[in-house]
Short mmCIF file of C-alpha atoms and ligand atoms in Angstrom, two decimals:
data_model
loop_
_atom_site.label_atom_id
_atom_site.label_comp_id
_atom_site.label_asym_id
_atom_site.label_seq_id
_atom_site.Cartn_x
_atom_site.Cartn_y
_atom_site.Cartn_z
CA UNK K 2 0.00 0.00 0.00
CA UNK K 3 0.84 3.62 -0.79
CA UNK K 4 2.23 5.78 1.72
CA UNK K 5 1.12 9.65 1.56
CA UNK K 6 4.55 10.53 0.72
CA UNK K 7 4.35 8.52 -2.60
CA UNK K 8 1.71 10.62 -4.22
CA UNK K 9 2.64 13.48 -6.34
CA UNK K 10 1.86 17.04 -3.78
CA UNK K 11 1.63 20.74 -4.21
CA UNK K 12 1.02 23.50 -2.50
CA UNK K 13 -0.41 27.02 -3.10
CA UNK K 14 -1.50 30.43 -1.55
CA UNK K 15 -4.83 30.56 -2.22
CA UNK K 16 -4.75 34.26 -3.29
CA UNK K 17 -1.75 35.96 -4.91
CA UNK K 18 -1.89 39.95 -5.60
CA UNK K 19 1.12 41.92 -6.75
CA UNK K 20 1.07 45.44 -8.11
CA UNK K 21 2.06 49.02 -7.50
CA UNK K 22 -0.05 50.01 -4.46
CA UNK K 23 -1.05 46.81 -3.74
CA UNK K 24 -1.13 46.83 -0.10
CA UNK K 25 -3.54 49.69 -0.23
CA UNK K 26 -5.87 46.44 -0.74
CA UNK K 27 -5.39 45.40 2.65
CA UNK K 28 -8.35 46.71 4.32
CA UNK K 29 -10.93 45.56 1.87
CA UNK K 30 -9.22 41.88 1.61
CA UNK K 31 -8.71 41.67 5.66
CA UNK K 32 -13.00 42.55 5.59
CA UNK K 33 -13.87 39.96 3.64
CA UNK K 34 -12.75 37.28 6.81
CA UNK K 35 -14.43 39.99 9.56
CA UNK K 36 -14.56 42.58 11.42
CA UNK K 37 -11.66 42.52 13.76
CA UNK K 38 -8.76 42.67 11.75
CA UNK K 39 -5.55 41.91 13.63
CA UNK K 40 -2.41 43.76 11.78
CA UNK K 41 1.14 42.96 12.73
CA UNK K 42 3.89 45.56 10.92
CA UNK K 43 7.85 46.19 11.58
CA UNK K 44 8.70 49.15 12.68
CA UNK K 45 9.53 50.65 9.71
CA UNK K 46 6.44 49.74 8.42
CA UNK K 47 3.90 50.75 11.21
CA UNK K 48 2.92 54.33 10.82
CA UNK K 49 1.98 53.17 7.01
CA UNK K 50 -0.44 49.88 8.47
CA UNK K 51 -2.14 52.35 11.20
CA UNK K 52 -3.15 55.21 8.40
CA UNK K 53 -4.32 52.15 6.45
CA UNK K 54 -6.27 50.31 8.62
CA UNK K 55 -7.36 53.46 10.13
CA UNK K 56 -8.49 52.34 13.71
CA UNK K 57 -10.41 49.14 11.61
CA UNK K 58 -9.49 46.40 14.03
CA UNK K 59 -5.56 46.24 15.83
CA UNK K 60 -2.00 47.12 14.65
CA UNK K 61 0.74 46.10 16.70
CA UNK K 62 4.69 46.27 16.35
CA UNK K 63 6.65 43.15 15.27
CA UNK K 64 8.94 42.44 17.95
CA UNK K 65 11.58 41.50 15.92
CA UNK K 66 12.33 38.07 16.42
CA UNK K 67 10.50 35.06 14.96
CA UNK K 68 10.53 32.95 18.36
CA UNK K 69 8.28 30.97 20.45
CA UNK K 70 8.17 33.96 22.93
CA UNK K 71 7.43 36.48 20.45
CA UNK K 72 4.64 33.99 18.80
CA UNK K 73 3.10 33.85 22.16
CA UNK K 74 2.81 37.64 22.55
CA UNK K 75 1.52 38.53 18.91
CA UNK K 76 -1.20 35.14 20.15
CA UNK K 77 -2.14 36.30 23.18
CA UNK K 78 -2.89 40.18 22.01
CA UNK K 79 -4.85 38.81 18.86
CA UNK K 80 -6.89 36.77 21.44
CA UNK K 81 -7.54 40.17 23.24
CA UNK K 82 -8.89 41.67 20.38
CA UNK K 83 -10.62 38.91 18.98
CA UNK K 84 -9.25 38.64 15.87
CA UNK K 85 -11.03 37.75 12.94
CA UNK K 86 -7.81 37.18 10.84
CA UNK K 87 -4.22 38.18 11.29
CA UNK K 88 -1.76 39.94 8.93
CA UNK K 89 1.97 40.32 8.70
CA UNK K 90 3.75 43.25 7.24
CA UNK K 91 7.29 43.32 6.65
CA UNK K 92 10.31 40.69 5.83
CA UNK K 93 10.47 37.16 6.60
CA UNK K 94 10.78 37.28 10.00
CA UNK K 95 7.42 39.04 10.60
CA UNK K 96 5.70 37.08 8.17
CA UNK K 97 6.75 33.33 9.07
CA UNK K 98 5.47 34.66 12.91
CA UNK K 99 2.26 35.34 11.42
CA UNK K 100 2.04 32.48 9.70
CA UNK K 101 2.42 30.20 12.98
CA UNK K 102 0.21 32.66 14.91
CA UNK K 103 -2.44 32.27 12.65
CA UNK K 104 -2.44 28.27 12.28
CA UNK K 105 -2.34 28.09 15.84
CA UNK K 106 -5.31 30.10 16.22
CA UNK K 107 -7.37 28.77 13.13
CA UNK K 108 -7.42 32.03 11.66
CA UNK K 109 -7.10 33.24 8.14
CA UNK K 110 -3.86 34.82 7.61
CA UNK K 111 -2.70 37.41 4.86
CA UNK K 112 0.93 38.44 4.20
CA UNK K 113 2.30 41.56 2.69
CA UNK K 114 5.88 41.22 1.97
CA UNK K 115 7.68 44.76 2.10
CA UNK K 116 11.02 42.67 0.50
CA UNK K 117 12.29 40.60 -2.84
CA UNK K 118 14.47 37.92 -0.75
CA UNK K 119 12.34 35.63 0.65
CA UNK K 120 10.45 32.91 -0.46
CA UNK K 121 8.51 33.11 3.27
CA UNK K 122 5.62 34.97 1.42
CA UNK K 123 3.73 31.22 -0.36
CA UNK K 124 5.20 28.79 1.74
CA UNK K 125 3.54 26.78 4.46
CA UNK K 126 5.91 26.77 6.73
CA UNK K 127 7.98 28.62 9.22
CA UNK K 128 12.06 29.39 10.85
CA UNK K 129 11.49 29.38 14.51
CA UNK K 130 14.57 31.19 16.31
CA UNK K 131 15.89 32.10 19.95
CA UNK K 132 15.14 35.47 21.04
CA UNK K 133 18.77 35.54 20.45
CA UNK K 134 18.56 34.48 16.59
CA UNK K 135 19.98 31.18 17.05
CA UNK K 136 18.23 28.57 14.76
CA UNK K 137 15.84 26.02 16.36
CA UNK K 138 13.47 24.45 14.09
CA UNK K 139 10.74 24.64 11.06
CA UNK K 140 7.68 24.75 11.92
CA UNK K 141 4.67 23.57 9.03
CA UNK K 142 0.81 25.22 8.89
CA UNK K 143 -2.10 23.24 7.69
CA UNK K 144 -2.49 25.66 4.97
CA UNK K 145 -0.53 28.22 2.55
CA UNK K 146 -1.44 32.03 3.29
CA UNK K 147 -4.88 32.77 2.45
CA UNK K 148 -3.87 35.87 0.81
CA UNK K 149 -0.50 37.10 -0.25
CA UNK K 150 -0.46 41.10 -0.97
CA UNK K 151 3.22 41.94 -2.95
CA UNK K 152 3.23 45.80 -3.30
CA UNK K 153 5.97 46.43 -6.48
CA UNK K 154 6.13 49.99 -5.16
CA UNK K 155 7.58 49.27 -1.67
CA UNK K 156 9.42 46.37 -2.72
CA UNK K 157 11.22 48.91 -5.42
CA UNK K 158 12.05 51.09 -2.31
CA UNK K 159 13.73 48.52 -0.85
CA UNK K 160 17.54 48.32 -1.45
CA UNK K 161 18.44 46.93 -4.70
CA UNK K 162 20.40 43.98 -3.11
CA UNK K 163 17.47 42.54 -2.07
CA UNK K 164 15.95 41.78 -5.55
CA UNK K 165 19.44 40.46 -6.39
CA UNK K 166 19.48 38.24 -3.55
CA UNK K 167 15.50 36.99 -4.51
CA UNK K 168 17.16 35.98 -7.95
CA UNK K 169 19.97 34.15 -6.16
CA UNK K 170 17.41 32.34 -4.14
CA UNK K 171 15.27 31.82 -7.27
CA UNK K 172 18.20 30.61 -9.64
CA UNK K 173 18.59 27.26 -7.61
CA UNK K 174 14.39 26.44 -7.66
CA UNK K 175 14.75 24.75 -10.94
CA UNK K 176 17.94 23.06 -10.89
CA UNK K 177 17.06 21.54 -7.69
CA UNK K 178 13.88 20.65 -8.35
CA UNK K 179 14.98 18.79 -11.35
CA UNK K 180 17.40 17.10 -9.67
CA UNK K 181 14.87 15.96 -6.75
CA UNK K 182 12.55 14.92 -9.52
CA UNK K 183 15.35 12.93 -11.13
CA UNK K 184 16.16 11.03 -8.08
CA UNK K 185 12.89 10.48 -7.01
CA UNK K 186 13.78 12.71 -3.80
CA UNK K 187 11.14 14.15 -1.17
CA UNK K 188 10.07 17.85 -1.59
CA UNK K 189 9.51 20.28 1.00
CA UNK K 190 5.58 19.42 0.75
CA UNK K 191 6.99 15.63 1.37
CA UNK K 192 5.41 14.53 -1.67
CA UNK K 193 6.90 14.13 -5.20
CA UNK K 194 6.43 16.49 -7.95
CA UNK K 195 4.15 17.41 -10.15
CA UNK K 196 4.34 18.42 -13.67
CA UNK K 197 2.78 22.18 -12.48
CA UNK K 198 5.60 22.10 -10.37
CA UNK K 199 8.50 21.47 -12.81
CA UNK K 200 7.33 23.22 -15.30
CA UNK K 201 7.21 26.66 -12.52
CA UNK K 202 10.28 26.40 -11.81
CA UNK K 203 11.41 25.99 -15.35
CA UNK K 204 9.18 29.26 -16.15
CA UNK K 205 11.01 30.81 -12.75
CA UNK K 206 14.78 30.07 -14.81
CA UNK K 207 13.47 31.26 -17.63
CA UNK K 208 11.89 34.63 -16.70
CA UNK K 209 15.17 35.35 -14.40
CA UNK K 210 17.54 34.89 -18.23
CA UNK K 211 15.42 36.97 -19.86
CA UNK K 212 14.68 39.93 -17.16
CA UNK K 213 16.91 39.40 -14.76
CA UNK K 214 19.29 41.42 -15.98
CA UNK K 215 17.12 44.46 -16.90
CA UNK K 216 15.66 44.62 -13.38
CA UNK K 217 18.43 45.01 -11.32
CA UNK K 218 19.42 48.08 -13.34
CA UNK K 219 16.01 49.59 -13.27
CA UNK K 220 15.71 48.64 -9.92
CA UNK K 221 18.74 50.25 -9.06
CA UNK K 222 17.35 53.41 -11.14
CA UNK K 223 14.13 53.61 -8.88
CA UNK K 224 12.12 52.30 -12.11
CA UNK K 225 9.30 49.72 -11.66
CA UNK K 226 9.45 48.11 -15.19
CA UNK K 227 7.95 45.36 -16.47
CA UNK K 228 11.17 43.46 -16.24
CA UNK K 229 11.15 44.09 -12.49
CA UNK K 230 7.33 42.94 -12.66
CA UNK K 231 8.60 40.03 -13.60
CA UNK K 232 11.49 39.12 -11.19
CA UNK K 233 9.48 40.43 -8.53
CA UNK K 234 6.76 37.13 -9.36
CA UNK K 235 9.51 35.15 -9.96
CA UNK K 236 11.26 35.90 -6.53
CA UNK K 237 8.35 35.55 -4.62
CA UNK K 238 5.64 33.55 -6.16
CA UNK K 239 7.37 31.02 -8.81
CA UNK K 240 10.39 30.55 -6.53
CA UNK K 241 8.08 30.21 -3.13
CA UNK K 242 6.12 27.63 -5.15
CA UNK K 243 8.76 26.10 -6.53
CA UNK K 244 10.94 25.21 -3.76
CA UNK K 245 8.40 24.07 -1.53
CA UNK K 246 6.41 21.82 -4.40
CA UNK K 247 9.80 20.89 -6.53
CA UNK K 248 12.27 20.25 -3.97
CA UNK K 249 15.88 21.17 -2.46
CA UNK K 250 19.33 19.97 -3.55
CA UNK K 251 23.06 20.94 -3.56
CA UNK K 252 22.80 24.73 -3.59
CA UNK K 253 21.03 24.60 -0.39
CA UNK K 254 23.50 22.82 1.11
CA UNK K 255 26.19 24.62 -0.10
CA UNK K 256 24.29 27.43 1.32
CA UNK K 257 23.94 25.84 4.62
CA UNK K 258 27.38 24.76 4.70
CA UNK K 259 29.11 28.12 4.13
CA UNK K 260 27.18 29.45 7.56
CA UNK K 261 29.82 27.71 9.60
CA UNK K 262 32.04 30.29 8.11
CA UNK K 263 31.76 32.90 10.38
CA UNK K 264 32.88 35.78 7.67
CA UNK K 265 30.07 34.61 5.43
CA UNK K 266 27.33 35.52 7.83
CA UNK K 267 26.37 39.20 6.72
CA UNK K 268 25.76 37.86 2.90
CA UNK K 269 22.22 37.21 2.38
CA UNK K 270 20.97 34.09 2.07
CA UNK K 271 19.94 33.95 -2.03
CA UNK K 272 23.70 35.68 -2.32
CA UNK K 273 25.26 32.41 -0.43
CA UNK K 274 22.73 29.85 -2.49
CA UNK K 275 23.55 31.22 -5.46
CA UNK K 276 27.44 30.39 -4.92
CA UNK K 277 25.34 26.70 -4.21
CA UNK K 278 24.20 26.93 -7.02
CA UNK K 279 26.88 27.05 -9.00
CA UNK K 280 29.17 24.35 -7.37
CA UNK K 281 25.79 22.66 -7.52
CA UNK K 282 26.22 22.77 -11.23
CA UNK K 283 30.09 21.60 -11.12
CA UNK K 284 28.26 18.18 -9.67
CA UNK K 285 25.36 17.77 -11.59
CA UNK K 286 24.37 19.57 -14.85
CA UNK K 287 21.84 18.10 -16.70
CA UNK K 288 20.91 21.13 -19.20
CA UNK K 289 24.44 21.88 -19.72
CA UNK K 290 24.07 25.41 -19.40
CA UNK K 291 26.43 25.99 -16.56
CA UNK K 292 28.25 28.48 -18.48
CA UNK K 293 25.22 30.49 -18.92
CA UNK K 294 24.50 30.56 -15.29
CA UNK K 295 28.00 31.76 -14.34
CA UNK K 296 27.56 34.69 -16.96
CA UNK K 297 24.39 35.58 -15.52
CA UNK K 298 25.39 35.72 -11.54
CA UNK K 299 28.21 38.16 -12.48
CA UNK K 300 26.11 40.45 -14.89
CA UNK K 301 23.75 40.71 -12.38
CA UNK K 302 26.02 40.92 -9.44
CA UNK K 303 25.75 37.70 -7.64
CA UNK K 304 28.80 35.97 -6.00
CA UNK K 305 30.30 33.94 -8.24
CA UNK K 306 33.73 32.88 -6.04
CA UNK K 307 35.11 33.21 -2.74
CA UNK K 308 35.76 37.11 -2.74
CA UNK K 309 32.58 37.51 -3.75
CA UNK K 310 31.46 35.53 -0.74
CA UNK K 311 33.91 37.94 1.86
CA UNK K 312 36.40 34.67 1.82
CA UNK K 313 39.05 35.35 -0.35
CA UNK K 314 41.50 33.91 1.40
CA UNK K 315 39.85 30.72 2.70
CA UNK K 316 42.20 27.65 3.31
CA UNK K 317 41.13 23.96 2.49
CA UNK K 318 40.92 23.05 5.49
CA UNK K 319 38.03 25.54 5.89
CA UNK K 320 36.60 24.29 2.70
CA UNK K 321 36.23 20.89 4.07
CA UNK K 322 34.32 21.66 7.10
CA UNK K 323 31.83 23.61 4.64
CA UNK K 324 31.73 20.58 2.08
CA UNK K 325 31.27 18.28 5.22
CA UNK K 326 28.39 20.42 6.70
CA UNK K 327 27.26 20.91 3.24
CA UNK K 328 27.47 17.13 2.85
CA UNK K 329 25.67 16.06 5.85
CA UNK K 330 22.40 18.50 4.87
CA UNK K 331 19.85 15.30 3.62
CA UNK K 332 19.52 18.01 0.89
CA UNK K 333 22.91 16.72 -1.09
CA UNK K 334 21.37 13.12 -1.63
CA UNK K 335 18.84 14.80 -3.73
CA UNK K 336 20.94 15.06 -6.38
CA UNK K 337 21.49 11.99 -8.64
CA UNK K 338 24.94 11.79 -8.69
CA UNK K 339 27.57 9.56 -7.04
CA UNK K 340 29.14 12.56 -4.44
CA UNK K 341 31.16 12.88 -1.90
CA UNK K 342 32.77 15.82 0.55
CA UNK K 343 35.63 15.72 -1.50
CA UNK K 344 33.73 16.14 -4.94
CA UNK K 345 31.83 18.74 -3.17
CA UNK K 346 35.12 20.98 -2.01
CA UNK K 347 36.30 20.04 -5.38
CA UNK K 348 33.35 21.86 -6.75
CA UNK K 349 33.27 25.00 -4.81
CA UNK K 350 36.82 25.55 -5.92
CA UNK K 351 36.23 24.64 -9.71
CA UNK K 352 33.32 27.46 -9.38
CA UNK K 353 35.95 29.80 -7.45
CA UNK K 354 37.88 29.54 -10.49
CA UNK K 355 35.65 29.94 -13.31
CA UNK K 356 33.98 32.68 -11.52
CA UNK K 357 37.49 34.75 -11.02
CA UNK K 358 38.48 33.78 -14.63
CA UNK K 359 34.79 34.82 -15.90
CA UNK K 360 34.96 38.36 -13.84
CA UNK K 361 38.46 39.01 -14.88
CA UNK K 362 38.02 38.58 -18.61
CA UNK K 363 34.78 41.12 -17.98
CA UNK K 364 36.64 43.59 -16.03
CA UNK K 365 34.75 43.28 -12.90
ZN1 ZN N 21 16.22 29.48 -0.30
#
């Protein structure tokens, strides 16, 4: 007999709506589930959900840390005010608390993502932390946001790294869900794939060679294009899908493995899987268009060796505790090819090299 985890599984937000002004929306959309709606913002974006809501329902400063204490606050005030759903305003961090606030309360919950970095905005699940910021587990809802608001005008406000860093974090979706679906490997749904799935994540590759490119210069010019239109759904909704539905691999874990490397912490986390991506590539290439991929990351301004990645003098002996923390992440064993920790320093270096040699000849 079947188990669950042998039938094909996706996952969606139920409602995606991305636009200039789009969190203007939020008052009408947070009506339709009540009359007490329950409004959590970051600081930087409070003074902006108060006006908005103005006095409709509660808004209440993020804390600042998405732990088990802050969780229990943001709970026990949306209790007080009866909530009738609960949204999040802001980064990650505000928006994965919502998430688990909302699940644990049965409410609907809608999410407004104020940055291009994340893929927190679709997923089901949630990074608990410390107080202190210290990793301690993921945390999965019964359901996908009920609504996810992406505003294109605050998100082009935002610094320009950010949408660099969303690519980054989009650029591995397809390779590794390819190679999960080649190895008959778990997603992060814990299902297999389905054909939607694949073929989003293909459609996320594709839309970040074509416009990727174009939108971090308009970006960077305060322009909201259609190019950056594009990355922006690509960042956040094909990517969020994408990863969750299709699958991680090797850039993950390269990811995961260069945070024992103390000097790599202030990169952000689509800058560090992007490197993963590439020594992903050096492993396992099935579209043979690594070269392409290199050229891209350092048009675009994504790290591409170990300068790039604040490291420029790292010894091997460094390496190898990366590649063996990158090894041990269950992630690597998605890909369908005979590896090893030494294959997988091997790699990172081969990319180190190309991507010096590939910068040089551009004179960057
Ligand atoms: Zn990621």
């Amino acid at each position: 007999m079947s188990e669950l985890k042998d039938m094909k599984i996706m996952l969606f937000p139920s409602r995606y709506i991305q636009g200039d002004g789009a969190i203007s929306f939020l008052p009408e959309v947070m009506a339709r589930y009540g009359g007490k709606p329950f409004v959590v913002a970051t600081k930087s974006m409070l003074s902006r959900a108060e006006s908005l809501m103005s006095g409709k329902g509660t808004v209440v400063r993020f804390g600042g840390e998405c732990s088990r204490n802050e969780i229990d606050r943001l709970k026990g005030l949306a209790k007080n005010a009866g909530a009738t759903a609960i949204a999040g305003i802001g980064g990650g961090k505000p928006i994965d608390a919502c998430k688990v606030v909302a699940d644990e309360m049965g409410l609907p919950v809608i999410i407004a993502a104020t940055i291009p970095a994340t893929d927190a905005p679709c997923s089901g699940c949630a990074v608990i932390y410390t107080d202190d910021g210290v990793y301690v587990e993921v945390l999965y809802q019964k359901k996908n946001p009920d609504v996810v608001l992406i505003d294109t005008d605050i998100i082009l406000k935002a610094p320009v790294r950010f949408l660099i860093s969303g690519m980054g974090d989009a650029l591995a979706t397809y390779f590794e869900a390819a190679s999960c679906e080649k190895s008959h490997s778990l997603s992060e749904c814990f299902g297999l794939r389905t054909k939607t799935a694949l073929s989003l994540s293909k459609l996320c590759l594709d839309i970040l060679l074509q416009h990727g490119r174009d939108a971090a210069k308009d970006a960077a010019n305060g322009v909201l294009s259609e190019a950056v239109e594009a990355i922006i759904e690509a960042n956040t909704l094909l990517s969020g899908i994408g990863f969750e539905s299709g699958g991680l691999g090797s850039a993950h874990s390269v990811h995961n493995g260069l945070t024992v490397l103390e000097a790599t912490h202030h990169l952000y986390h689509g800058e560090k899987v992007a490197f993963g991506t590439l020594a992903g590539l050096e492993l396992y290439d099935e579209l043979g268009i690594k070269d392409k991929i290199y050229k891209f990351c350092v048009d675009v301004g994504l790290p591409v060796c170990f300068a790039d990645l604040n490291i420029p003098n790292v010894t091997d002996a460094e390496l190898k505790q990366v590649a063996e923390s990158a090894y041990k992440h269950n992630f690597m064993s998605h890909e369908p090819a005979e590896l090893s920790t030494e294959k997988v320093l091997e790699a990172m270096k081969t990319a180190d090299r190309k991507g010096r040699e590939l910068k040089a000849a551009k004179g960057k």
